Short mmCIF file of C-alpha atoms in Angstrom, two decimals:
data_model
loop_
_atom_site.label_atom_id
_atom_site.label_comp_id
_atom_site.label_asym_id
_atom_site.label_seq_id
_atom_site.Cartn_x
_atom_site.Cartn_y
_atom_site.Cartn_z
CA MET N 714 35.54 27.14 -135.58
CA LYS N 715 38.93 25.45 -135.83
CA LEU N 716 40.98 25.51 -132.62
CA ALA N 717 44.61 26.54 -132.95
CA LEU N 718 47.34 24.67 -131.11
CA PRO N 719 49.50 26.56 -128.66
CA ASN N 720 52.76 27.80 -130.17
CA ALA N 721 54.78 25.72 -127.69
CA LEU N 722 53.19 22.46 -128.87
CA GLN N 723 53.34 23.08 -132.60
CA PRO N 724 57.02 22.08 -133.06
CA ALA N 725 56.49 18.83 -131.11
CA LEU N 726 53.31 17.86 -132.92
CA SER N 727 54.32 18.91 -136.41
CA PRO N 728 55.71 15.43 -137.33
CA LEU N 729 52.45 13.83 -136.21
CA ILE N 730 50.45 16.36 -138.18
CA LYS N 731 52.48 15.59 -141.32
CA ILE N 732 51.98 11.86 -140.80
CA GLN N 733 48.27 12.42 -140.37
CA LYS N 734 48.05 14.44 -143.58
CA ARG N 735 50.00 11.81 -145.53
CA TRP N 736 47.81 9.11 -144.09
CA LEU N 737 44.63 10.93 -145.09
CA VAL N 738 45.96 11.50 -148.62
CA PHE N 739 46.87 7.82 -148.90
CA TRP N 740 43.55 6.60 -147.47
CA HIS N 741 41.42 8.83 -149.71
CA ALA N 742 43.40 7.71 -152.75
CA LEU N 743 42.21 4.12 -152.21
CA ASN N 744 38.89 2.80 -153.41
CA VAL N 745 36.58 0.64 -151.30
CA ALA N 746 38.16 -2.67 -152.35
CA GLN N 747 41.69 -1.41 -151.69
CA ARG N 748 40.68 -0.18 -148.23
CA CYS N 749 39.31 -3.64 -147.46
CA TYR N 750 42.56 -5.22 -148.67
CA PHE N 751 44.58 -2.81 -146.53
CA SER N 752 42.45 -3.50 -143.44
CA ALA N 753 42.67 -7.27 -144.01
CA THR N 754 46.45 -7.06 -144.39
CA THR N 755 46.70 -5.09 -141.15
CA LEU N 756 44.64 -7.70 -139.28
CA CYS N 757 46.78 -10.53 -140.66
CA LEU N 758 49.99 -8.80 -139.63
CA ILE N 759 48.66 -8.20 -136.12
CA ALA N 760 47.68 -11.87 -135.83
CA ILE N 761 51.05 -13.06 -137.18
CA PHE N 762 53.14 -10.82 -134.93
CA ASN N 763 51.12 -11.91 -131.89
CA GLU N 764 51.42 -15.59 -132.95
CA LEU N 765 47.67 -16.12 -132.72
CA PRO N 766 46.16 -19.52 -133.67
CA GLU N 767 44.66 -20.12 -137.10
CA ASP N 768 41.09 -20.13 -135.78
CA ASN N 769 41.43 -16.67 -134.26
CA SER N 770 38.71 -14.14 -135.06
CA LEU N 771 41.26 -11.76 -136.62
CA TYR N 772 41.92 -14.23 -139.44
CA MET N 773 38.18 -14.66 -139.91
CA ALA N 774 37.68 -10.90 -140.08
CA ALA N 775 40.53 -10.64 -142.61
CA SER N 776 38.90 -13.36 -144.73
CA VAL N 777 35.57 -11.52 -144.70
CA LEU N 778 37.22 -8.22 -145.68
CA ALA N 779 39.17 -9.90 -148.49
CA LEU N 780 36.02 -11.58 -149.76
CA ILE N 781 34.17 -8.24 -149.73
CA ALA N 782 37.03 -6.64 -151.66
CA MET N 783 37.09 -9.37 -154.32
CA THR N 784 33.31 -9.24 -154.67
CA LYS N 785 33.44 -5.46 -155.02
CA GLU N 786 36.09 -5.76 -157.73
CA PHE N 787 34.78 -8.68 -159.76
CA TRP N 788 31.01 -8.24 -159.49
CA PRO N 789 30.87 -5.33 -162.00
CA ARG N 790 33.02 -7.41 -164.38
CA PHE N 791 30.67 -10.35 -163.93
CA ILE N 792 27.67 -8.14 -164.75
CA HIS N 793 29.48 -6.79 -167.81
CA LEU N 794 30.26 -10.34 -168.92
CA TRP N 795 26.66 -11.42 -168.34
CA GLU N 796 25.31 -8.59 -170.49
CA SER N 797 27.18 -9.92 -173.54
CA LEU N 798 25.95 -12.93 -175.50
CA PRO N 799 29.27 -14.87 -175.36
CA GLY N 800 29.51 -14.14 -171.64
CA LYS N 801 26.06 -15.56 -171.00
CA ALA N 802 26.98 -18.67 -172.97
CA VAL N 803 30.13 -19.21 -170.90
CA ILE N 804 28.40 -18.62 -167.55
CA LEU N 805 25.42 -20.84 -168.39
CA LEU N 806 27.74 -23.57 -169.67
CA PHE N 807 29.72 -23.46 -166.42
CA TYR N 808 26.64 -23.72 -164.22
CA ALA N 809 25.07 -26.37 -166.44
CA PHE N 810 28.24 -28.41 -165.99
CA ILE N 811 28.00 -28.05 -162.21
CA ALA N 812 24.24 -28.72 -162.17
CA ASN N 813 24.71 -31.96 -164.10
CA TYR N 814 27.11 -33.25 -161.46
CA ALA N 815 24.77 -32.09 -158.68
CA LEU N 816 21.81 -33.94 -160.23
CA ALA N 817 23.86 -37.12 -160.61
CA GLN N 818 25.09 -36.95 -157.01
CA ALA N 819 21.56 -36.34 -155.71
CA ALA N 820 20.25 -39.32 -157.69
CA GLY N 821 23.04 -41.48 -156.30
CA MET N 822 22.17 -40.51 -152.73
CA VAL N 823 18.50 -41.47 -153.24
CA ASN N 824 19.54 -44.78 -154.81
CA ASP N 825 21.93 -45.57 -151.94
CA ILE N 826 19.10 -45.15 -149.43
CA THR N 827 16.17 -46.78 -151.23
CA GLY N 828 17.84 -49.21 -153.65
CA VAL N 829 15.66 -48.04 -156.57
CA ASN N 830 16.12 -45.49 -159.34
CA ALA N 831 15.65 -41.87 -158.28
CA ASP N 832 13.19 -41.33 -161.15
CA HIS N 833 10.55 -43.01 -158.99
CA LEU N 834 11.06 -40.43 -156.22
CA PRO N 835 11.08 -37.01 -157.95
CA TYR N 836 10.41 -34.96 -154.81
CA SER N 837 13.12 -36.72 -152.85
CA HIS N 838 15.51 -36.28 -155.79
CA ASN N 839 14.87 -32.54 -155.77
CA PHE N 840 15.21 -32.37 -152.00
CA SER N 841 18.48 -34.31 -152.17
CA MET N 842 19.80 -31.75 -154.62
CA LEU N 843 18.80 -28.92 -152.27
CA LEU N 844 20.65 -30.65 -149.45
CA SER N 845 23.80 -30.75 -151.58
CA VAL N 846 23.64 -27.01 -152.39
CA PRO N 847 26.20 -26.06 -149.67
CA THR N 848 28.67 -28.59 -151.05
CA TRP N 849 28.30 -27.35 -154.60
CA PHE N 850 28.43 -23.72 -153.52
CA VAL N 851 31.77 -24.40 -151.86
CA THR N 852 32.90 -26.38 -154.91
CA THR N 853 32.15 -23.55 -157.32
CA SER N 854 33.85 -21.07 -154.97
CA ILE N 855 36.99 -23.21 -154.91
CA LEU N 856 36.94 -23.54 -158.71
CA LEU N 857 36.64 -19.76 -159.10
CA LEU N 858 39.46 -19.16 -156.60
CA ILE N 859 41.69 -21.66 -158.42
CA LEU N 860 40.85 -19.97 -161.72
CA LEU N 861 41.69 -16.61 -160.16
CA GLN N 862 45.08 -17.91 -159.01
CA LEU N 863 45.83 -19.14 -162.53
CA ILE N 864 44.96 -15.77 -164.08
CA GLN N 865 46.57 -13.51 -161.48
CA PRO N 866 50.24 -14.34 -162.31
CA VAL N 867 49.61 -13.56 -165.99
CA TYR N 868 47.91 -10.30 -165.01
CA LEU N 869 50.80 -9.30 -162.73
CA PHE N 870 53.40 -10.25 -165.34
CA VAL N 871 51.74 -8.04 -167.97
CA LEU N 872 51.51 -5.16 -165.47
CA MET N 873 55.23 -5.51 -164.70
CA LEU N 874 56.05 -5.38 -168.41
CA LEU N 875 53.91 -2.30 -169.00
CA ARG N 876 55.04 -0.41 -165.89
CA PRO N 877 58.38 0.91 -167.29
CA PHE N 878 56.45 2.48 -170.16
CA GLY N 879 53.81 4.00 -167.91
CA LEU N 880 51.08 1.88 -169.54
CA HIS N 881 50.19 -0.26 -166.55
CA LYS N 882 47.17 1.95 -165.71
CA TRP N 883 45.45 1.41 -169.04
CA TRP N 884 43.44 -1.48 -167.67
CA HIS N 885 41.99 0.65 -164.88
CA SER N 886 40.21 3.96 -164.42
CA PRO N 887 42.42 7.09 -164.14
CA ASP N 888 41.79 7.41 -160.39
CA TYR N 889 42.84 3.80 -159.68
CA GLN N 890 46.03 3.93 -157.59
CA TYR N 891 48.70 1.27 -156.92
CA PRO N 892 47.55 -1.36 -159.47
CA VAL N 893 50.66 -3.56 -159.13
CA THR N 894 50.67 -3.55 -155.33
CA THR N 895 46.93 -4.24 -155.29
CA GLY N 896 47.46 -7.14 -157.68
CA LEU N 897 50.08 -8.69 -155.42
CA VAL N 898 47.86 -8.29 -152.35
CA ARG N 899 44.92 -9.75 -154.26
CA PHE N 900 47.02 -12.75 -155.27
CA PHE N 901 48.05 -13.33 -151.65
CA PHE N 902 44.48 -13.13 -150.36
CA GLY N 903 43.30 -15.45 -153.12
CA LEU N 904 45.65 -18.09 -151.73
CA PHE N 905 44.60 -17.16 -148.20
CA LEU N 906 40.90 -17.63 -148.99
CA LEU N 907 41.64 -20.89 -150.78
CA TYR N 908 43.40 -22.15 -147.64
CA GLN N 909 40.55 -20.98 -145.40
CA MET N 910 38.07 -22.73 -147.69
CA ALA N 911 40.07 -25.96 -147.46
CA VAL N 912 40.07 -25.75 -143.66
CA PHE N 913 36.33 -25.05 -143.68
CA ILE N 914 35.36 -28.04 -145.83
CA SER N 915 37.63 -30.31 -143.79
CA SER N 916 36.09 -29.21 -140.49
CA THR N 917 32.48 -29.39 -141.71
CA GLY N 918 32.80 -32.76 -143.48
CA MET N 919 32.12 -31.54 -147.02
CA SER N 920 35.64 -32.45 -148.13
CA ARG N 921 34.70 -35.90 -149.46
CA GLY N 922 32.18 -34.67 -152.02
CA VAL N 923 34.31 -31.70 -153.09
CA ASN N 924 37.43 -33.84 -153.42
CA SER N 925 35.62 -36.47 -155.46
CA PHE N 926 34.36 -33.85 -157.92
CA LEU N 927 37.71 -32.06 -158.26
CA ARG N 928 39.61 -35.33 -158.59
CA HIS N 929 37.41 -36.51 -161.44
CA ILE N 930 37.74 -33.15 -163.20
CA ILE N 931 41.54 -33.18 -162.95
CA GLU N 932 41.75 -36.82 -164.01
CA GLY N 933 39.53 -36.05 -167.00
CA PHE N 934 41.87 -33.32 -168.23
CA THR N 935 45.20 -34.95 -167.36
CA GLY N 936 44.40 -38.63 -167.84
CA GLN N 937 46.27 -39.41 -164.62
CA SER N 938 45.07 -40.52 -161.21
CA ILE N 939 45.14 -37.51 -158.88
CA GLN N 940 44.67 -37.47 -155.11
CA VAL N 941 43.18 -34.12 -154.09
CA ASN N 942 43.04 -34.34 -150.32
CA ILE N 943 45.70 -35.33 -147.87
CA ALA N 944 43.14 -37.68 -146.38
CA MET N 945 43.35 -39.71 -149.59
CA GLN N 946 47.12 -39.88 -149.46
CA GLU N 947 47.33 -41.49 -146.06
CA GLY N 948 49.02 -44.67 -147.29
CA SER N 949 51.65 -42.91 -149.37
CA ASP N 950 52.34 -40.34 -146.66
CA ASN N 951 52.69 -43.01 -144.01
CA THR N 952 55.05 -44.94 -146.26
CA ALA N 953 57.18 -41.89 -146.96
CA VAL N 954 57.36 -40.88 -143.31
CA GLY N 955 57.97 -44.46 -142.25
CA THR N 956 60.86 -44.71 -144.68
CA SER N 957 62.32 -41.52 -143.27
CA ILE N 958 61.93 -42.83 -139.74
CA ASP N 959 63.59 -46.14 -140.62
CA ALA N 960 66.43 -44.33 -142.32
CA VAL N 961 67.00 -42.13 -139.34
CA ALA N 962 66.64 -45.01 -136.90
CA GLY N 963 69.21 -47.02 -138.83
CA SER N 964 71.81 -44.29 -138.39
CA ALA N 965 70.77 -43.07 -134.97
CA VAL N 966 74.08 -42.99 -133.15
CA ASP N 967 73.80 -39.65 -131.40
CA ASP N 968 71.27 -37.38 -129.73
CA THR N 969 70.64 -35.39 -132.91
CA ALA N 970 69.39 -38.46 -134.77
CA GLN N 971 67.22 -39.44 -131.82
CA ALA N 972 65.70 -35.96 -131.74
CA LYS N 973 64.94 -36.13 -135.46
CA LEU N 974 63.33 -39.53 -134.97
CA ALA N 975 61.12 -38.24 -132.16
CA GLU N 976 60.15 -35.22 -134.25
CA LYS N 977 59.19 -37.41 -137.21
CA GLN N 978 57.13 -39.66 -134.97
CA ALA N 979 55.34 -36.68 -133.43
CA GLU N 980 54.55 -35.30 -136.91
CA LEU N 981 53.24 -38.69 -138.00
CA GLN N 982 50.97 -38.97 -134.96
CA GLU N 983 49.64 -35.45 -135.49
CA LEU N 984 48.97 -36.22 -139.15
CA GLN N 985 47.10 -39.39 -138.25
CA VAL N 986 44.95 -37.50 -135.74
CA GLN N 987 44.06 -34.90 -138.36
CA LEU N 988 43.25 -37.55 -140.97
CA SER N 989 41.04 -39.38 -138.49
CA ALA N 990 39.22 -36.14 -137.63
CA PHE N 991 38.65 -35.34 -141.32
CA GLU N 992 37.22 -38.81 -141.95
CA LYS N 993 34.94 -38.61 -138.91
CA ASN N 994 33.65 -35.19 -139.99
CA ALA N 995 32.97 -36.46 -143.51
CA ASP N 996 31.15 -39.55 -142.22
CA LYS N 997 29.10 -37.46 -139.78
CA TYR N 998 28.12 -34.96 -142.50
CA GLU N 999 27.07 -37.66 -144.98
CA ARG N 1000 25.18 -39.55 -142.28
CA HIS N 1001 23.31 -36.39 -141.35
CA LEU N 1002 22.29 -35.77 -144.98
CA GLN N 1003 21.13 -39.38 -145.36
CA ASN N 1004 19.07 -39.21 -142.16
CA VAL N 1005 17.33 -36.02 -143.28
CA LEU N 1006 16.64 -37.43 -146.75
CA THR N 1007 15.39 -40.76 -145.37
CA TYR N 1008 12.98 -38.96 -143.04
CA PHE N 1009 11.70 -36.90 -145.98
CA ILE N 1010 11.13 -40.01 -148.10
CA TYR N 1011 9.18 -41.76 -145.35
CA GLU N 1012 7.12 -38.81 -144.13
CA TYR N 1013 6.42 -36.91 -147.38
CA GLU N 1014 7.23 -38.98 -150.49
CA SER N 1015 5.64 -42.28 -149.47
CA ASP N 1016 1.90 -43.05 -149.24
CA SER N 1017 -0.06 -44.60 -146.40
CA ARG N 1018 -2.97 -45.55 -148.72
CA SER N 1019 -2.83 -47.19 -152.13
CA ARG N 1020 -4.67 -49.47 -154.55
CA CYS N 1021 -2.07 -52.09 -153.63
CA GLU N 1022 -2.27 -54.02 -150.38
CA ILE N 1023 -0.14 -52.42 -147.68
CA THR N 1024 1.41 -54.24 -144.75
CA PRO N 1025 0.14 -52.65 -141.50
CA GLY N 1026 2.61 -50.17 -140.06
CA THR N 1027 4.38 -49.54 -143.37
CA ARG N 1028 4.26 -47.01 -146.17
CA ILE N 1029 4.74 -47.55 -149.87
CA ILE N 1030 5.78 -45.85 -153.11
CA GLU N 1031 4.33 -47.32 -156.29
CA LEU N 1032 7.13 -47.96 -158.79
CA ASN N 1033 4.87 -49.17 -161.63
CA ASP N 1034 1.66 -51.16 -162.14
CA TYR N 1035 3.22 -54.31 -160.74
CA GLU N 1036 5.80 -53.27 -158.14
CA LEU N 1037 5.96 -51.08 -155.06
CA LEU N 1038 8.64 -49.93 -152.62
CA GLU N 1039 7.67 -50.78 -149.05
CA ILE N 1040 9.18 -48.67 -146.26
CA THR N 1041 9.20 -49.91 -142.68
CA LYS N 1042 10.10 -47.63 -139.79
CA ILE N 1043 12.09 -49.48 -137.13
CA GLU N 1044 11.96 -47.67 -133.81
CA GLY N 1045 15.16 -47.49 -131.86
CA GLU N 1046 18.14 -45.30 -131.18
CA PRO N 1047 18.76 -44.21 -133.84
CA THR N 1048 15.57 -44.72 -135.86
CA ARG N 1049 16.13 -46.94 -138.92
CA TYR N 1050 14.15 -47.45 -142.10
CA GLU N 1051 13.95 -50.62 -144.19
CA PHE N 1052 13.27 -50.42 -147.95
CA VAL N 1053 12.00 -53.51 -149.78
CA VAL N 1054 10.64 -53.89 -153.34
CA LYS N 1055 7.50 -56.05 -153.36
CA PRO N 1056 4.84 -57.03 -155.92
CA CYS N 1057 1.67 -54.96 -156.05
CA ILE N 1058 -1.36 -57.01 -155.00
CA SER N 1059 -4.48 -55.08 -156.01
CA ALA N 1060 -8.06 -55.91 -156.85
CA ALA N 1061 -7.17 -56.78 -160.44
CA ILE N 1062 -3.59 -58.08 -160.41
CA GLY N 1063 -1.00 -59.72 -158.21
CA HIS N 1064 -3.13 -62.42 -156.59
CA GLN N 1065 -0.73 -65.14 -157.69
CA PHE N 1066 1.88 -63.63 -155.39
CA ARG N 1067 -0.50 -63.93 -152.44
CA VAL N 1068 -0.96 -67.61 -153.21
CA ILE N 1069 2.78 -68.15 -153.35
CA SER N 1070 3.32 -66.32 -150.08
CA ASP N 1071 0.48 -68.23 -148.39
CA SER N 1072 1.82 -71.59 -149.53
CA GLN N 1073 5.23 -70.70 -148.20
#
């Protein structure tokens, strides 16, 4: 049973009732993705008006809602593209391109640690590729976001052209409301997610691998040397800022010039601190991956028994009939591993090397 409001309160509450009805009509006219966009926009506005820091949970919640909205919108299109033969060819070509880079990077990591070709350590090569999955997942996400930002302006421009003729809804279902406004919000959150992704890879240390891949891709298409990350522009930025500081210092005859000089110096110091933090995070992340991979090679890939003679306290990996990779674990803080290629001395071959070593 619906309760009726007293007659004395109806005139005072009638504006609120009208607002509530309009709000319900507006809310029910939106689909799931649009509701997520609206909620994310509301959270961003609240955070901006309250001058909250960038790492506040409201921005994180807005990023999650925007990501859910984009997934909800583009996943059916991805499935439709996958069900067509040309779509499968494009998708498989894209992931084959990424997988080729991932395999090459994994092989390079194994070679940096052991000093031998990764073909001799197939399990470690596969494990190295699994360790690089987070980096390549972030890389593909950034590539897709960049691609989205390149397509969105064209999409919005066509919608603006079709809107005066009432044709801007042809690309959507009849119940799809506010296509132009949704496109603008989607474009904004695409940039927002791209920024959040850049902050994430810089804070976790994955920026070096992602930047190297993107830089090589851009250089391959443009034929020009491109610096992707600000961390790789340290010299040029310092030069530019230093020039500005010198110019200001040369003409510093009043308090305004001195204030500008102090501001430039403060910005330079803050930039140097950020660059140093990015480099430390990247070094720490790569060192962690190398430690995990080295432990895997020693504990699981190498052998403690072999047809070749093994130095006590070491493990080996047979490279071929005549050579082996000897791995020595050096206890300490931190634990280190030494990799040396030696001849295989077995019952049938390699005795001449024992003679040489004994004579020495």
